[in-house]
Each structure stands twice: as structure tokens, then as C-alpha cells.
XYZ file of N, CA, C and O in Angstrom:
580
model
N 20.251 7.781 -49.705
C 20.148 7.953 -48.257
C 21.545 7.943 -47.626
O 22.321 7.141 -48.146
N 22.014 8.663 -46.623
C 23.110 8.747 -45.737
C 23.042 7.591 -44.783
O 21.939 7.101 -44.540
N 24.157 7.102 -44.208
C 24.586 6.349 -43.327
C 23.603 6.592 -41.906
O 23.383 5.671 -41.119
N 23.104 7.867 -41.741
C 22.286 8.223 -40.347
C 21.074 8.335 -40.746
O 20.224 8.361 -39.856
N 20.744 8.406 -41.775
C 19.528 8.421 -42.198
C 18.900 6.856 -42.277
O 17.801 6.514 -41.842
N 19.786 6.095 -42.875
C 20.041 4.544 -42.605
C 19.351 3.775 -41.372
O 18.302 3.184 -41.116
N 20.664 4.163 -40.713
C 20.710 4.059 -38.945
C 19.263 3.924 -38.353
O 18.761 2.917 -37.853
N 18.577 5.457 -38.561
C 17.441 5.576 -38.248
C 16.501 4.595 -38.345
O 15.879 3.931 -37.515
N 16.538 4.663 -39.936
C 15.559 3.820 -40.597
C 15.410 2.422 -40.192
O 14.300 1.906 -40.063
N 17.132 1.448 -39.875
C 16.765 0.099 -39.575
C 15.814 0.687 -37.640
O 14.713 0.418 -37.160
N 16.301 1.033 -37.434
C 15.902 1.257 -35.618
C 14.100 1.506 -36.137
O 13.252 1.113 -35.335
N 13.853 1.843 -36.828
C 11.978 2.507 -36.913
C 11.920 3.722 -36.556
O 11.130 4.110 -35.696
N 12.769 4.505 -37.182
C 12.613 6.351 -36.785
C 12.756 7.057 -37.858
O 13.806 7.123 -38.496
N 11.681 7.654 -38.145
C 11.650 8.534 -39.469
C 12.896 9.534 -39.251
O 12.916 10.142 -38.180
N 13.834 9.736 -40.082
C 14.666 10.429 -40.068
C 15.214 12.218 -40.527
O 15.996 12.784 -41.291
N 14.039 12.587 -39.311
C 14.026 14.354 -39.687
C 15.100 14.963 -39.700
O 16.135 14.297 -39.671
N 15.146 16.033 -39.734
C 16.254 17.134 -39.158
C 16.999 17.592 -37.883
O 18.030 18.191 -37.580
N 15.901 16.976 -37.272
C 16.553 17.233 -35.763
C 17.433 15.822 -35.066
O 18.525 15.703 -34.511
N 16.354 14.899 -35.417
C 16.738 13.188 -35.043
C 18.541 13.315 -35.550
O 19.475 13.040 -34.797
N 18.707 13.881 -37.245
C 19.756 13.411 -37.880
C 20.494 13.952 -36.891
O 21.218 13.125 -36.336
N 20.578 15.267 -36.396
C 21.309 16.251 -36.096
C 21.645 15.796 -34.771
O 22.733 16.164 -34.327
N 21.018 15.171 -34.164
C 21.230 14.235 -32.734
C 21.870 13.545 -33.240
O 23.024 13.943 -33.393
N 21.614 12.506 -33.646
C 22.462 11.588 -34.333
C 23.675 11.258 -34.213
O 24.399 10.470 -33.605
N 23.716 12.629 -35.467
C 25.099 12.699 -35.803
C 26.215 13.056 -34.918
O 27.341 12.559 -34.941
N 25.624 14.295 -33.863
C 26.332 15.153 -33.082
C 26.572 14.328 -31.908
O 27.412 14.990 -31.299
N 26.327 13.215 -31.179
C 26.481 12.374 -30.465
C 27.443 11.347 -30.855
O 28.422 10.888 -30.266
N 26.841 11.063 -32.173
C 28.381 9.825 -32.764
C 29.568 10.485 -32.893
O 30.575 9.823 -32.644
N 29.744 11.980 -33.321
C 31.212 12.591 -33.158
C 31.976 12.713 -31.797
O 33.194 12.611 -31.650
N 30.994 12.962 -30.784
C 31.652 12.978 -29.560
C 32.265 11.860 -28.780
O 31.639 10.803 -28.856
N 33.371 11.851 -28.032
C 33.787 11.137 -27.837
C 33.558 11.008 -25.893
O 34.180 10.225 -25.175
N 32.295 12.217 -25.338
C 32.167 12.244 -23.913
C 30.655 12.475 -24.032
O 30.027 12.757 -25.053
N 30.255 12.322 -22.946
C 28.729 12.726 -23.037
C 28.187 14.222 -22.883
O 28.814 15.076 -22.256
N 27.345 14.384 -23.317
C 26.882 15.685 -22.977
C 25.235 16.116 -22.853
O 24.217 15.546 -23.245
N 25.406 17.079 -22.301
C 23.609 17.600 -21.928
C 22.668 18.024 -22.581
O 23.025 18.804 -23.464
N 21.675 17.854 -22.525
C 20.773 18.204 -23.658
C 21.125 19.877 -23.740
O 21.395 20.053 -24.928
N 21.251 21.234 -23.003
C 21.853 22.471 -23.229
C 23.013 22.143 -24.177
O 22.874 22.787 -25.217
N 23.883 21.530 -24.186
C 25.193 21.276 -25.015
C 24.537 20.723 -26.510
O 25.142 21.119 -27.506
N 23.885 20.239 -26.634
C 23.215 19.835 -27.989
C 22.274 20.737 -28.254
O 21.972 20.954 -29.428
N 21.620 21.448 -27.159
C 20.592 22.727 -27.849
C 21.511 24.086 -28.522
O 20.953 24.718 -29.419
N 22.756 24.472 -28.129
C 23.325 25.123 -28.506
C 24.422 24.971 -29.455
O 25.076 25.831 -30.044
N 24.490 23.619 -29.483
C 25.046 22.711 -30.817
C 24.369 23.153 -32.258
O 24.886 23.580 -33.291
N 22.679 22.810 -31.817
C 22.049 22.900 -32.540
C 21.703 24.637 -33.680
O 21.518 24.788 -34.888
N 21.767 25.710 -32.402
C 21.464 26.992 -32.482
C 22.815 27.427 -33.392
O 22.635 28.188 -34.343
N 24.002 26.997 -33.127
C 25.298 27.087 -33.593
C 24.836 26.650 -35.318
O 24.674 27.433 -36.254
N 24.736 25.491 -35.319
C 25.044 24.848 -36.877
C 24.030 25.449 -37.538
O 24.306 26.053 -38.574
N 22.305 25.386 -36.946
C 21.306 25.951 -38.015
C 21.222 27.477 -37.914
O 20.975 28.055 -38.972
N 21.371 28.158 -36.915
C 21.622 29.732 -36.929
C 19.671 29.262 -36.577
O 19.053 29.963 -37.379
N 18.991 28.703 -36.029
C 18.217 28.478 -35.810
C 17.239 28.302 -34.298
O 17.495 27.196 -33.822
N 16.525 28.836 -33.694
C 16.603 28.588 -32.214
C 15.895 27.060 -32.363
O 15.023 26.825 -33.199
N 16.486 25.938 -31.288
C 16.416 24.850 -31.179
C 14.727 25.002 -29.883
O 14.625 25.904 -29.052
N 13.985 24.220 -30.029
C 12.813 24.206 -29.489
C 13.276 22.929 -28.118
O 13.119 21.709 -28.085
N 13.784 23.741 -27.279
C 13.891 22.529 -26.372
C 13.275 21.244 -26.019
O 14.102 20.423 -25.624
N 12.039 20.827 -26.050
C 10.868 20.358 -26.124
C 11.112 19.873 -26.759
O 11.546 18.852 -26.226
N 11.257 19.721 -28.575
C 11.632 19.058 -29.423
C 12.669 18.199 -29.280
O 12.619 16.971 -29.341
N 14.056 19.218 -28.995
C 15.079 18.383 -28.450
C 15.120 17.238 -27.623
O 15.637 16.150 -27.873
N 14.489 17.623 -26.563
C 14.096 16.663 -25.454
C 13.533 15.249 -25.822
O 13.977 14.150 -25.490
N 12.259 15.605 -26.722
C 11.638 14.321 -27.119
C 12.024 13.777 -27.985
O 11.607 12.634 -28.174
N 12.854 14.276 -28.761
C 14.074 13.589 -29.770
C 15.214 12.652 -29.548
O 15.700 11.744 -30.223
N 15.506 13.214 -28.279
C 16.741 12.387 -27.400
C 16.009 11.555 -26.540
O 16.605 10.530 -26.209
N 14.880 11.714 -26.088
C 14.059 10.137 -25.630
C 13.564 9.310 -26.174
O 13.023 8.427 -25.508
N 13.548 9.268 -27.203
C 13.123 8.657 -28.435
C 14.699 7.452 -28.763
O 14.873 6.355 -28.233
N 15.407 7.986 -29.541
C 16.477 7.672 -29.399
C 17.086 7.082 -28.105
O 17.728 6.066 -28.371
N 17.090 7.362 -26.922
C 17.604 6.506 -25.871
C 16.663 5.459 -25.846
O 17.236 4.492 -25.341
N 14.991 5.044 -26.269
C 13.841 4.511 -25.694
C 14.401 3.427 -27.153
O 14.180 2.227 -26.987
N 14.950 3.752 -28.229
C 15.063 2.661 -29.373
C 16.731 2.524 -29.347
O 17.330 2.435 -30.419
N 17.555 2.510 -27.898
C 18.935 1.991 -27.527
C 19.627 2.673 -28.872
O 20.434 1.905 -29.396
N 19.523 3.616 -29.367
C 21.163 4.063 -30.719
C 21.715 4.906 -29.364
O 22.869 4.541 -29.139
N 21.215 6.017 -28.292
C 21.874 6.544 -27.188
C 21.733 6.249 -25.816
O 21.322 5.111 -25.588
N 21.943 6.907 -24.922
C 22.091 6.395 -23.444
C 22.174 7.724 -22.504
O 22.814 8.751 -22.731
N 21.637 7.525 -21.775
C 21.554 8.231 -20.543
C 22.537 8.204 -19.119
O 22.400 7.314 -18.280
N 23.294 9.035 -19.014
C 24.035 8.436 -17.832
C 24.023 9.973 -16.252
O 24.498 11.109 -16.247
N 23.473 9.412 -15.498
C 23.899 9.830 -14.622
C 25.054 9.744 -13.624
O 25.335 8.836 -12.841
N 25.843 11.292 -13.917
C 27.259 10.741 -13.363
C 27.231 11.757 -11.923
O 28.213 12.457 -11.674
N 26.334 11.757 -11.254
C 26.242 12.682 -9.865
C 26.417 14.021 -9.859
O 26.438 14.442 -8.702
N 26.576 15.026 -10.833
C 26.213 15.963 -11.423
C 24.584 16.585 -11.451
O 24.237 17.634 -11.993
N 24.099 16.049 -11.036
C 22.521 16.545 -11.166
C 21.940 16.810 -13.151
O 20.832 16.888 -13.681
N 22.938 16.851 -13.525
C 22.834 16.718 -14.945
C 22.946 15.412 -15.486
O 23.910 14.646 -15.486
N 20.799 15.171 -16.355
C 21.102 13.973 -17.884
C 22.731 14.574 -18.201
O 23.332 15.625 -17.980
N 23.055 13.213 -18.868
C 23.894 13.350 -19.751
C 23.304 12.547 -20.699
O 22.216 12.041 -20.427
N 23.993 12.269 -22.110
C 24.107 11.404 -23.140
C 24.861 11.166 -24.557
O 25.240 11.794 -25.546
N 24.835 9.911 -24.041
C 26.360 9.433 -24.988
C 25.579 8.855 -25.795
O 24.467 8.499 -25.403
N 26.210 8.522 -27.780
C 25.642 7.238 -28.482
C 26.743 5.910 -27.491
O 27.782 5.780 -26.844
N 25.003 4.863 -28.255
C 25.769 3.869 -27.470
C 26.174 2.679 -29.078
O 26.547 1.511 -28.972
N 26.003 3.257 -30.114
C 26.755 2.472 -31.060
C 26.324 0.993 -31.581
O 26.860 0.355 -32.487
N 24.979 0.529 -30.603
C 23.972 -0.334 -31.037
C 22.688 0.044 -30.360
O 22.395 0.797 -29.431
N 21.770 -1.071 -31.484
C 20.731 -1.373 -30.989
C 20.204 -2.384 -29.860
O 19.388 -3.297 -29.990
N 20.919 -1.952 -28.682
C 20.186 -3.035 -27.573
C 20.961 -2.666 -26.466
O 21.839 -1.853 -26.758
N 20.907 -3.099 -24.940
C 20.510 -2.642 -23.990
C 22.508 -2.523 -24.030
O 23.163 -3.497 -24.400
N 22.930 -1.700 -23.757
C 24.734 -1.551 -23.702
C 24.747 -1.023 -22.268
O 24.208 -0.010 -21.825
N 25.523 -1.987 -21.616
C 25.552 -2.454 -19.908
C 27.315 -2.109 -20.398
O 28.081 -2.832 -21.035
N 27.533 -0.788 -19.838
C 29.299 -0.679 -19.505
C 29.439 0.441 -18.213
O 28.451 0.815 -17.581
N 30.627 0.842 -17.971
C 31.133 1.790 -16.783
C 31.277 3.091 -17.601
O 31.332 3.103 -18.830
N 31.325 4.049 -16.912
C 31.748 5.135 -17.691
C 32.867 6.070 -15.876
O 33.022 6.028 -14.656
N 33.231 6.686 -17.055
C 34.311 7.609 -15.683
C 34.094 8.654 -15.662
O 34.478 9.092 -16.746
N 33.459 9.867 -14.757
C 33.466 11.093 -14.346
C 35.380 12.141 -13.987
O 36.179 12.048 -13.055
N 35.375 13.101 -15.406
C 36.475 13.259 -14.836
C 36.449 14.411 -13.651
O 35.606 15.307 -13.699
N 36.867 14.379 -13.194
C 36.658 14.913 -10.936
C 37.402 16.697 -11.733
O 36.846 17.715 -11.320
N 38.404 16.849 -12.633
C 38.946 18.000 -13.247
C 38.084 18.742 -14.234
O 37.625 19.855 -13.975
N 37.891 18.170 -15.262
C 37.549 18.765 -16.606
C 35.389 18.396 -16.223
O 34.588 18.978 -16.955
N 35.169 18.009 -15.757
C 33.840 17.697 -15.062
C 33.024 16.642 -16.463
O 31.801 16.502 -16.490
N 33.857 16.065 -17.412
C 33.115 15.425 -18.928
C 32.864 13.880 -18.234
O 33.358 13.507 -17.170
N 32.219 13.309 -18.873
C 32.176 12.222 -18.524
C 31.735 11.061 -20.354
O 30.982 11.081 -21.327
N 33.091 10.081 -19.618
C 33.516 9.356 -20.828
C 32.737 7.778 -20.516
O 32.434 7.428 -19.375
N 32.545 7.126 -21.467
C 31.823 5.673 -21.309
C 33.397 5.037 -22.241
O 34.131 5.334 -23.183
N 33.156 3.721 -20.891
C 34.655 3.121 -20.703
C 34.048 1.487 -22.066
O 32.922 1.268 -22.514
N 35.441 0.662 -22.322
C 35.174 -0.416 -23.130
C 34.229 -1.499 -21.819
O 33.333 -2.256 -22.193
N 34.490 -1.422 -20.851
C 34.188 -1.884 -20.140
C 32.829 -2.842 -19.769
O 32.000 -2.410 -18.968
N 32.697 -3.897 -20.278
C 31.316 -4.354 -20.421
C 30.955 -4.838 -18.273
O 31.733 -5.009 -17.335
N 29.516 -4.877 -18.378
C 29.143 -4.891 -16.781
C 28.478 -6.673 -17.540
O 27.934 -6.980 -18.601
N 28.913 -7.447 -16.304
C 28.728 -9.031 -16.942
C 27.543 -9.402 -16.134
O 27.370 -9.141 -14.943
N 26.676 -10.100 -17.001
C 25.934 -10.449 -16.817
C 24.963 -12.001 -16.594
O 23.757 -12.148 -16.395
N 25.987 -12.925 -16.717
C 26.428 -14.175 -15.939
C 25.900 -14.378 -14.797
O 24.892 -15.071 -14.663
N 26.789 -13.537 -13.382
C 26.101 -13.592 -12.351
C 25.282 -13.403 -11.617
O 25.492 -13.245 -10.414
N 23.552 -13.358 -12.441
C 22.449 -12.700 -11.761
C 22.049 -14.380 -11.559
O 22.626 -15.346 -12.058
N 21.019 -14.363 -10.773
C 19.943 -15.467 -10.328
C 19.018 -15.507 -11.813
O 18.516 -14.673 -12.566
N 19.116 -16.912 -11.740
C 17.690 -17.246 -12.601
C 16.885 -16.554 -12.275
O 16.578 -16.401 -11.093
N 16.156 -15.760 -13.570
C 14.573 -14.993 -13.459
C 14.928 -13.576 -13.371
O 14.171 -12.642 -13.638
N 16.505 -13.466 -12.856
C 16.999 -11.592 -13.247
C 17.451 -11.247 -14.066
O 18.325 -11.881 -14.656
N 17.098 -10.296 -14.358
C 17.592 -9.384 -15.972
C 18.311 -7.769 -15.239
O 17.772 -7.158 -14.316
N 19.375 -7.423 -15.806
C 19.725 -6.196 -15.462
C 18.964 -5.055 -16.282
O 19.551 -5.253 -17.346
N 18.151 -4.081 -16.547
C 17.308 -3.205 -17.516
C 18.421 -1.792 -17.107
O 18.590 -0.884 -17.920
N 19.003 -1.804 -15.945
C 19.816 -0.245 -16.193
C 21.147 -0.655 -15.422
O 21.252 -1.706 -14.791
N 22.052 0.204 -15.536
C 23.221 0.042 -14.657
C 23.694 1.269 -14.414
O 23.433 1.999 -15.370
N 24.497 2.035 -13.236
C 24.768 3.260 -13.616
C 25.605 3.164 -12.089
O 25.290 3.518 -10.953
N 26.958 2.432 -12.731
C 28.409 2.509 -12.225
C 28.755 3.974 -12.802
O 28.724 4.143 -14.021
N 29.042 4.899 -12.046
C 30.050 5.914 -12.359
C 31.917 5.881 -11.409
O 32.386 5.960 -10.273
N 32.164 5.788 -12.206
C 33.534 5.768 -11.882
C 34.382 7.080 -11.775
O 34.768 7.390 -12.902
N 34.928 8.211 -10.541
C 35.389 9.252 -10.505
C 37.011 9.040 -10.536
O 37.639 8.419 -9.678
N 37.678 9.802 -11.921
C 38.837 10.226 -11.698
C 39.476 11.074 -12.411
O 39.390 12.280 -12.181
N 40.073 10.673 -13.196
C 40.385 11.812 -14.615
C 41.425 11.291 -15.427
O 42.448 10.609 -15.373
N 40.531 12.069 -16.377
C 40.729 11.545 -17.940
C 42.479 11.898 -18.371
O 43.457 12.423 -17.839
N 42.040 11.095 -19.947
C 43.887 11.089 -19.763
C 44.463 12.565 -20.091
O 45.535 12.993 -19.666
N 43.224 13.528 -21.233
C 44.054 15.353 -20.981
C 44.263 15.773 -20.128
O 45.184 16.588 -20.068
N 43.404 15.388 -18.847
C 43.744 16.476 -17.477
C 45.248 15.244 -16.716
O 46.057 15.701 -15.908
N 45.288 14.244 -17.039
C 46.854 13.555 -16.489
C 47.852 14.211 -17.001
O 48.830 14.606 -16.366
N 47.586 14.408 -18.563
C 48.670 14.676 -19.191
C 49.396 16.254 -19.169
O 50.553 16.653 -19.302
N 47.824 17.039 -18.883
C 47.973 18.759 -18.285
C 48.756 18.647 -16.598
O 49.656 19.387 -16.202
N 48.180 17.634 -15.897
C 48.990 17.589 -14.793
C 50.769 17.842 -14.830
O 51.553 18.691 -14.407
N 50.848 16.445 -15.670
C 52.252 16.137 -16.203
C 52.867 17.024 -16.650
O 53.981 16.869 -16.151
N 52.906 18.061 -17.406
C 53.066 18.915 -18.139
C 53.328 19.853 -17.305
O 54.394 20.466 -17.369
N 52.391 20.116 -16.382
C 52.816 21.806 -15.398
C 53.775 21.229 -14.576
O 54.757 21.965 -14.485
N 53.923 19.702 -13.637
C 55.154 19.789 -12.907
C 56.018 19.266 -13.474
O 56.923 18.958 -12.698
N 56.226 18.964 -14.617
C 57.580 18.757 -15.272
C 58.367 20.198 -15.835
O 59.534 20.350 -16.197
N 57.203 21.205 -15.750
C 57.740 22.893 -16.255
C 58.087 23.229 -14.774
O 59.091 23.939 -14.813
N 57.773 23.069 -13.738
C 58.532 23.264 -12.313
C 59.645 23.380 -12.256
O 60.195 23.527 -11.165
């Protein structure tokens, strides 16, 4: 068995072809992306048309057993990032305002200061600015000035 096939298996998810292919293609990225960006991920690698529907309920599945995450970054577009465990991962993420990607920060959201009897179940801090390629593309054109 593979490392994602693994993965699956401790979480309770039979580990098909499509699940892996989520999976996997989420743990390489390092920004989030839309279920279109993984359907044509998908169409790309298998030369295969991806059944949206499938897709869809594949990636809710996976966000519903915490290996990914859902973030709305004011875009009107799901996004989704892996979140690298199994259980509820409370952090910030940053919308870059240039390149339009959106990155999930180290940033943990603390959970200390609620009242006895509250539990946080979602969080969805988006933070707008830009990432460090579009600083460094900044940098770059007015230093060629």
C-alpha cells in the first residue's frame, strides 16, 4: 500500500482512484484551489473526463473526515486546501489581492478564550494582501526602473 492509500485507510475511506487523486493533488499544492482546478487536474493526468459530481462528493467526503478544508476567501469560489490532519485545523489563511490564490498561514486561531460550554466548529478569518511572488515581482519591476 502507498502512503495515501494509508492515509485514507487510517481516516475510514476506501481508497479509489479518484479519493487518491484528490489526495494527492491537494498535498502537492502549496495554495488552495477549486474544485474546476482539480476537475481539470484530473482530465489532464487521466486523459479522462472527470464526472464533476463524483469530484464533488469526493472532496466532501474528505473535508467531512478533516484530511481537507474548505475556505472561503470572498471570491464567491469553494476553495480547498489539505489540512495535513485528522481533526478540526482552526488557522488564518491570506487572499493574495494580485495573483487572486489563496494560501493557509502557520497561524493557529486560539482557542482558550471562548466561555465555558463554547466550542469553535468553523473559522473563516481571511486575511487580504499578497503573497511573497507578487512582492518579489513588485520588487523586481521598480528596481528595473
Amino acid at each position: 500500500m502507498t502512503k495515501a492509500e494509508i492515509a485514507l485507510n487510517n481516516n475510514g475511506i476506501r481508497p479509489t482512484k479518484m479519493r487518491l487523486f484528490i489526495y494527492k493533488y491537494l498535498k502537492r499544492k502549496f495554495y488552495a484551489v477549486t474544485l474546476r482546478e482539480i476537475e481539470s487536474a484530473f482530465i489532464k493526468k487521466s486523459e479522462h473526463t472527470g464526472d464533476r459530481t463524483t469530484i464533488y462528493r469526493n472532496v466532501k467526503l474528505l473535508q467531512k473526515k478533516g484530511i481537507i478544508h474548505q475556505i472561503d476567501d470572498g471570491t464567491a469560489v469553494a476553495k480547498y486546501a489539505y489540512s495535513g490532519k485528522n481533526s478540526l485545523d482552526l488557522h488564518l489563511h491570506l487572499h493574495c489581492m494580485n495573483c487572486s490564490k489563496t494560501f493557509c498561514l502557520p497561524n493557529r486561531v486560539p482557542q482558550e478564550n471562548l466561555p465555558d460550554k463554547y466550542e469553535i466548529t468553523d473559522v473563516n478569518l481571511v486575511l487580504k494582501g499578497e503573497c511573497v511572488k507578487c512582492q518579489q515581482a513588485k520588487k523586481q519591476k521598480y528596481s528595473k526602473e
